[in-house]
Coordinates of C-alpha atoms in Angstrom, one line a residue:
X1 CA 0.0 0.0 0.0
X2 CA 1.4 3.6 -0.9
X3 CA 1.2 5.6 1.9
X4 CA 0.8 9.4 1.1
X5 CA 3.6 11.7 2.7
X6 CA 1.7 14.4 3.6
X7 CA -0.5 12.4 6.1
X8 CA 2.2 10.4 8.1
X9 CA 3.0 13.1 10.4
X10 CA 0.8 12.5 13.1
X11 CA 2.2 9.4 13.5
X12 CA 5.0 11.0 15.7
X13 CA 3.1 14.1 16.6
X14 CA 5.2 14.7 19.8
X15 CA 8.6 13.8 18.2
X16 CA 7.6 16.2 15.8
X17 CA 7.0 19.4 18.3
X18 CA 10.3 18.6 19.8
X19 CA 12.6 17.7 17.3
X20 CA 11.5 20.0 14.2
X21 CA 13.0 23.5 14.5
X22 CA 10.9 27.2 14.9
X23 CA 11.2 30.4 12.7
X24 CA 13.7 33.3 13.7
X25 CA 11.8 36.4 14.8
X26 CA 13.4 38.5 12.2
X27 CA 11.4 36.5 9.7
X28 CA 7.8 36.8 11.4
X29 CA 8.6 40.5 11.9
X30 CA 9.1 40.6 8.4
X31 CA 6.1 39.3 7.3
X32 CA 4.0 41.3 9.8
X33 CA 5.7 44.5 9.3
X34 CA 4.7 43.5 5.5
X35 CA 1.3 42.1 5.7
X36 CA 0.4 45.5 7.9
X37 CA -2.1 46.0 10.6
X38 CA -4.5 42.2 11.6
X39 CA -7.9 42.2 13.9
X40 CA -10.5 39.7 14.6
X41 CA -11.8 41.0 10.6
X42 CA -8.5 40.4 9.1
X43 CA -7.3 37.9 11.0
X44 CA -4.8 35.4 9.4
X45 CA -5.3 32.1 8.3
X46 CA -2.7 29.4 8.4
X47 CA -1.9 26.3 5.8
X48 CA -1.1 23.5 7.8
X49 CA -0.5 24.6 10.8
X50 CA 1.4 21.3 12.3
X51 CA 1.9 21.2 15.7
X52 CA 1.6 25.3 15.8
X53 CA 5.5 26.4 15.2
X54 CA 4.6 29.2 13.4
X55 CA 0.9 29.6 15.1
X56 CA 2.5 30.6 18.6
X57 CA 4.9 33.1 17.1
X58 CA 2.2 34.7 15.4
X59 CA -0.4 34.4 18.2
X60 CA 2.0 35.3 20.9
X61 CA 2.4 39.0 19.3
X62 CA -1.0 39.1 18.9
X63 CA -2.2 38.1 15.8
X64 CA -5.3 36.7 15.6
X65 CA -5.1 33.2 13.3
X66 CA -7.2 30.6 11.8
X67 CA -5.0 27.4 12.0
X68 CA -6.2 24.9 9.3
X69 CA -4.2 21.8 10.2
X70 CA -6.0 18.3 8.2
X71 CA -4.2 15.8 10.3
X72 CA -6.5 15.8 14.4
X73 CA -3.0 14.3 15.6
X74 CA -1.5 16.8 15.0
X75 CA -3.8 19.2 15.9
X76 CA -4.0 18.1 19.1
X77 CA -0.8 19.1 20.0
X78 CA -1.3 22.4 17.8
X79 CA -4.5 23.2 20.9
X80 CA -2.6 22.2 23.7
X81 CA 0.8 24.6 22.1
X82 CA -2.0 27.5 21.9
X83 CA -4.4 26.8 24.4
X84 CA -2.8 30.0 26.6
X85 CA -3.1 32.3 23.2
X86 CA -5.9 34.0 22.6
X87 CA -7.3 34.7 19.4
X88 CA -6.7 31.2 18.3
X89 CA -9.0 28.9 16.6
X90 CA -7.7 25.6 15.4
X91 CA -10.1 23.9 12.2
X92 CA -9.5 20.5 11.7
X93 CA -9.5 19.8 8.0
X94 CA -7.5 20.4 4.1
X95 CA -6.9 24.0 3.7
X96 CA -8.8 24.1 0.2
X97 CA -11.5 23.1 2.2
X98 CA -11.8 24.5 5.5
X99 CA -10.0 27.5 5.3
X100 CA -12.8 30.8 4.4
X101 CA -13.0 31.8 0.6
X102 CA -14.7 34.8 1.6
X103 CA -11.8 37.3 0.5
X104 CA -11.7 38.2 4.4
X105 CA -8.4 37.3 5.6
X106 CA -5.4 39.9 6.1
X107 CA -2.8 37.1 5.9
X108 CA -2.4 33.8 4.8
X109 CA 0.7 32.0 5.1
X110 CA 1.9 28.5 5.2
X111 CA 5.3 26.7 7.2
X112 CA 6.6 24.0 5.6
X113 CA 3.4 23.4 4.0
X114 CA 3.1 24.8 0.8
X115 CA 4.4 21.8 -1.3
X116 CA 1.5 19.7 0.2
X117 CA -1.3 21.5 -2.0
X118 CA -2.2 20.7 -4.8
X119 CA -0.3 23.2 -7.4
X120 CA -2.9 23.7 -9.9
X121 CA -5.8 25.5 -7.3
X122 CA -3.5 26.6 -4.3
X123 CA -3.1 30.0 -5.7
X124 CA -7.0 30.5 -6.6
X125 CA -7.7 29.4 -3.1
X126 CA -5.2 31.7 -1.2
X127 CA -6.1 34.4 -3.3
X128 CA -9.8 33.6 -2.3
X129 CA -9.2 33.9 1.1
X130 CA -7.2 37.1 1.0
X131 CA -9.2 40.6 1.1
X132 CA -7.6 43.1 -0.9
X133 CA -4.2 44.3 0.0
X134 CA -4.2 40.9 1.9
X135 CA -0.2 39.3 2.3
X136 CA 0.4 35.8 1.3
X137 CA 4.0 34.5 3.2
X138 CA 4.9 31.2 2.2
X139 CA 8.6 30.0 4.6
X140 CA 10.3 27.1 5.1
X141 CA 13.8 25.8 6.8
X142 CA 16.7 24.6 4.8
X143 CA 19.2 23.1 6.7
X144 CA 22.9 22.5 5.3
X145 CA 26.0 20.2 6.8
X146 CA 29.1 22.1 6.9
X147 CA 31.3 19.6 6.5
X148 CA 31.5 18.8 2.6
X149 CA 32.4 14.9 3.3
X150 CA 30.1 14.3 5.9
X151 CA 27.4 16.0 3.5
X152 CA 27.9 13.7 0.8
X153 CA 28.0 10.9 2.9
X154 CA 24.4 11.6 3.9
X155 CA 23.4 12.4 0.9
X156 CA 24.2 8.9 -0.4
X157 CA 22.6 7.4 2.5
X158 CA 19.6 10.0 1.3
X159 CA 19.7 8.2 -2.1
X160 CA 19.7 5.2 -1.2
X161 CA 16.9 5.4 0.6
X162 CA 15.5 7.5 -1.8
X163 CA 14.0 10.0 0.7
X164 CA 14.1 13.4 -0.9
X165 CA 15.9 14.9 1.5
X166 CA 18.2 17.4 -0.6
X167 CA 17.1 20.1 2.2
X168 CA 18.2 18.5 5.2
X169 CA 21.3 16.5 4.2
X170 CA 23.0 18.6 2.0
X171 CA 25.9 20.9 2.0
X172 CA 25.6 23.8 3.7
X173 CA 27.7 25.8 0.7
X174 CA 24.7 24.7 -1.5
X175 CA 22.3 27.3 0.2
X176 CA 24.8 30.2 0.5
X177 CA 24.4 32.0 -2.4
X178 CA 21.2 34.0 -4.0
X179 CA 17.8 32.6 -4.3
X180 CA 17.2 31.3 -7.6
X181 CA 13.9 30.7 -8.8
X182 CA 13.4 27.6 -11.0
X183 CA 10.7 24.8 -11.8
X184 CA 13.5 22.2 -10.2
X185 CA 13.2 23.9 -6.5
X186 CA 9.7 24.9 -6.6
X187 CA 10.4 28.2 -5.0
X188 CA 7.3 29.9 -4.7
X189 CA 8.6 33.1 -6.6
X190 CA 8.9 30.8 -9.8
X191 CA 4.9 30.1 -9.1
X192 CA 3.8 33.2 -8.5
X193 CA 5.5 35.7 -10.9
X194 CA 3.4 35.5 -14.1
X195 CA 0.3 35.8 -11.8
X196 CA -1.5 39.1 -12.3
X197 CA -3.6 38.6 -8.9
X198 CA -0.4 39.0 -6.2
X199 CA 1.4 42.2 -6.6
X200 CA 5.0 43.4 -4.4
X201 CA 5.9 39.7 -4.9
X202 CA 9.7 39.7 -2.4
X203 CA 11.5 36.4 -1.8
X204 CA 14.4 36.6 1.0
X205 CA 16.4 34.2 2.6
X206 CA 17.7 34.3 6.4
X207 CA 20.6 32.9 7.4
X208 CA 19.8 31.7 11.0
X209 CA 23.4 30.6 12.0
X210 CA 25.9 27.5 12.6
X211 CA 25.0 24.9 15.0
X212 CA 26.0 21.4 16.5
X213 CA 23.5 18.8 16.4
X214 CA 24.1 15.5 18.9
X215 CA 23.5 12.2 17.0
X216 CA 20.3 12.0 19.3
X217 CA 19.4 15.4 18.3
X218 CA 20.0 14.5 14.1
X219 CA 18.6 11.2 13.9
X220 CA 15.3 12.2 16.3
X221 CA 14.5 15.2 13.9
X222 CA 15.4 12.7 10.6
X223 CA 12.8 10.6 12.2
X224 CA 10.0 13.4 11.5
X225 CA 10.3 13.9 7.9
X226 CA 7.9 12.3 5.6
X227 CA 10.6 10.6 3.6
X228 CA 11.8 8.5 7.0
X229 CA 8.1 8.1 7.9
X230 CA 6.8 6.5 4.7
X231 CA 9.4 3.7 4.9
X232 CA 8.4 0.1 5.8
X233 CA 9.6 -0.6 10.1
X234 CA 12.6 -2.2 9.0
X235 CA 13.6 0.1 6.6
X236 CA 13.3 2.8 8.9
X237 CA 15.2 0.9 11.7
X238 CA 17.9 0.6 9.1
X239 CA 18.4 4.1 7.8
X240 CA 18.3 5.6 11.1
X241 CA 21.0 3.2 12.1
X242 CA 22.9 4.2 9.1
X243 CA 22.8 7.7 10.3
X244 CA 23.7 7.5 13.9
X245 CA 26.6 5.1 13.0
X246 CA 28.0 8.0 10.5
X247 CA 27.3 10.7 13.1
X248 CA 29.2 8.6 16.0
X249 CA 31.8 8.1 13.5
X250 CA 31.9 11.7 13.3
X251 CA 32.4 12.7 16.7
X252 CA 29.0 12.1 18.0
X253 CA 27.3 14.4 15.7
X254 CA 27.9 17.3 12.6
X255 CA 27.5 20.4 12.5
X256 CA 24.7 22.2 10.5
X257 CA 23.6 26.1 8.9
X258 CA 20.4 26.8 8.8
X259 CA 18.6 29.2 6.9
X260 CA 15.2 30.1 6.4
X261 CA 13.4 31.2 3.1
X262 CA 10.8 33.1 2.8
X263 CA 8.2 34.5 -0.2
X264 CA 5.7 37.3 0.3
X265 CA 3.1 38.8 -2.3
X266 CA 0.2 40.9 -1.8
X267 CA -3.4 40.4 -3.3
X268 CA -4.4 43.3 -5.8

């Protein structure tokens, strides 16, 4: 049975909160110093909202958000991460079909969740939901090992496994230059461009800094990914063996840049 990668996740719902990283403030700054003024009338609306990452930076400065999240496990853990924010409403279901199409919302972004939609409606249904003027932020972490070897190493283990994990387990020199926007990367700037409806289109990229990550710490948030996740037990059990053996090897872990990108527009 093919299982399909964007539903897995709740399978390790609490591995998940604790092993996946957050968003630097710079970047949700950034999008709220772009998206302008948000009230209970233009509140935002989250894609995906996960296990609420992105929802309690937003919430916690006051942003009132609509987090659409389709898997309950996850949203489960998404309530209990907001339950002391206010202004939070959690709606279990796919964003094409439980987020408001009612060109009401002042923001609506997505973290690590754009990929998921389907590509040829998720800009007719953000740009339903936005009212004029509305910001659309679309971000998500890249995360680079710094050690060339050690990169190609996992990158090979990446391949043979066939995970898709270009993002996580490659070299960190790979993400250091300029944003480019092709078909191959699916950056959302290639997307949106020749699309008359989102205006002031900006894509940046943060560079968050240079950090060392315990073989615990690496194989735990490997563990998360949909690529690990769709694997058969003993697969799994494998590749994460094959990982903690080349991390041990290494010292007991690697070192890792992280960056985050991130796309804005604004609805005409």
């Amino acid at each position: 049975m093919t299982v399909e990668r964007s539903t897995v996740f709740g399978t390790t719902a609490e591995t998940y909160d604790a092993a996946r990283p957050g968003y630097p403030d710079t970047l949700i700054e950034t999008v709220l110093e772009f998206a302008g003024p948000l009230a209970d009338d233009r509140r935002a609306v989250e894609i995906g909202a996960g296990t609420g990452k992105a929802t309690v930076a937003f919430a916690g400065r006051g942003v009132p958000v609509l987090a659409v999240e389709p898997d309950p496990r996850m949203a489960e853990v998404l309530r209990r991460n907001t339950a002391a924010l206010p202004g939070v409403e959690v709606r279990i279901g796919r964003f094409e079909d439980a987020a408001p199409q009612d060109h009401g919302a002042g923001l609506v972004y997505g973290a690590q969740s754009w990929h998921w939609l389907d590509r040829a409606t998720r800009r007719d249904h953000v740009f339903d939901a936005l009212a004029p003027g509305g910001a659309v932020a679309l971000f998500w972490n890249l995360t680079g090992i710094v050690d060339r070897d050690l990169a190609e190493r996992m990158t090979a283990l990446d391949e043979r496994w066939d995970m898709g994990m270009r993002h996580v387990a490659g070299w960190a020199a790979e993400f250091a230059g300029e944003i480019e926007a092709t078909a191959d990367n699916d950056w959302a700037g290639f997307e949106f461009r020749d699309d008359a409806r989102f205006a002031d289109q900006r894509s940046i990229r943060f560079r968050n800094g240079v950090a060392w990550h315990t073989s615990d710490q690496w194989v735990e948030r490997l563990s998360t990914h949909s690529g690990t996740q769709i694997l058969a037990p003993a697969e799994r059990t494998e590749l994460l063996g094959a990982v903690r053996a080349l991390l041990d090897a290494n010292g007991g872990g690697l070192t890792a840049a992280s960056f985050t990108d991130l796309f804005l527009a604004r609805a005409v």
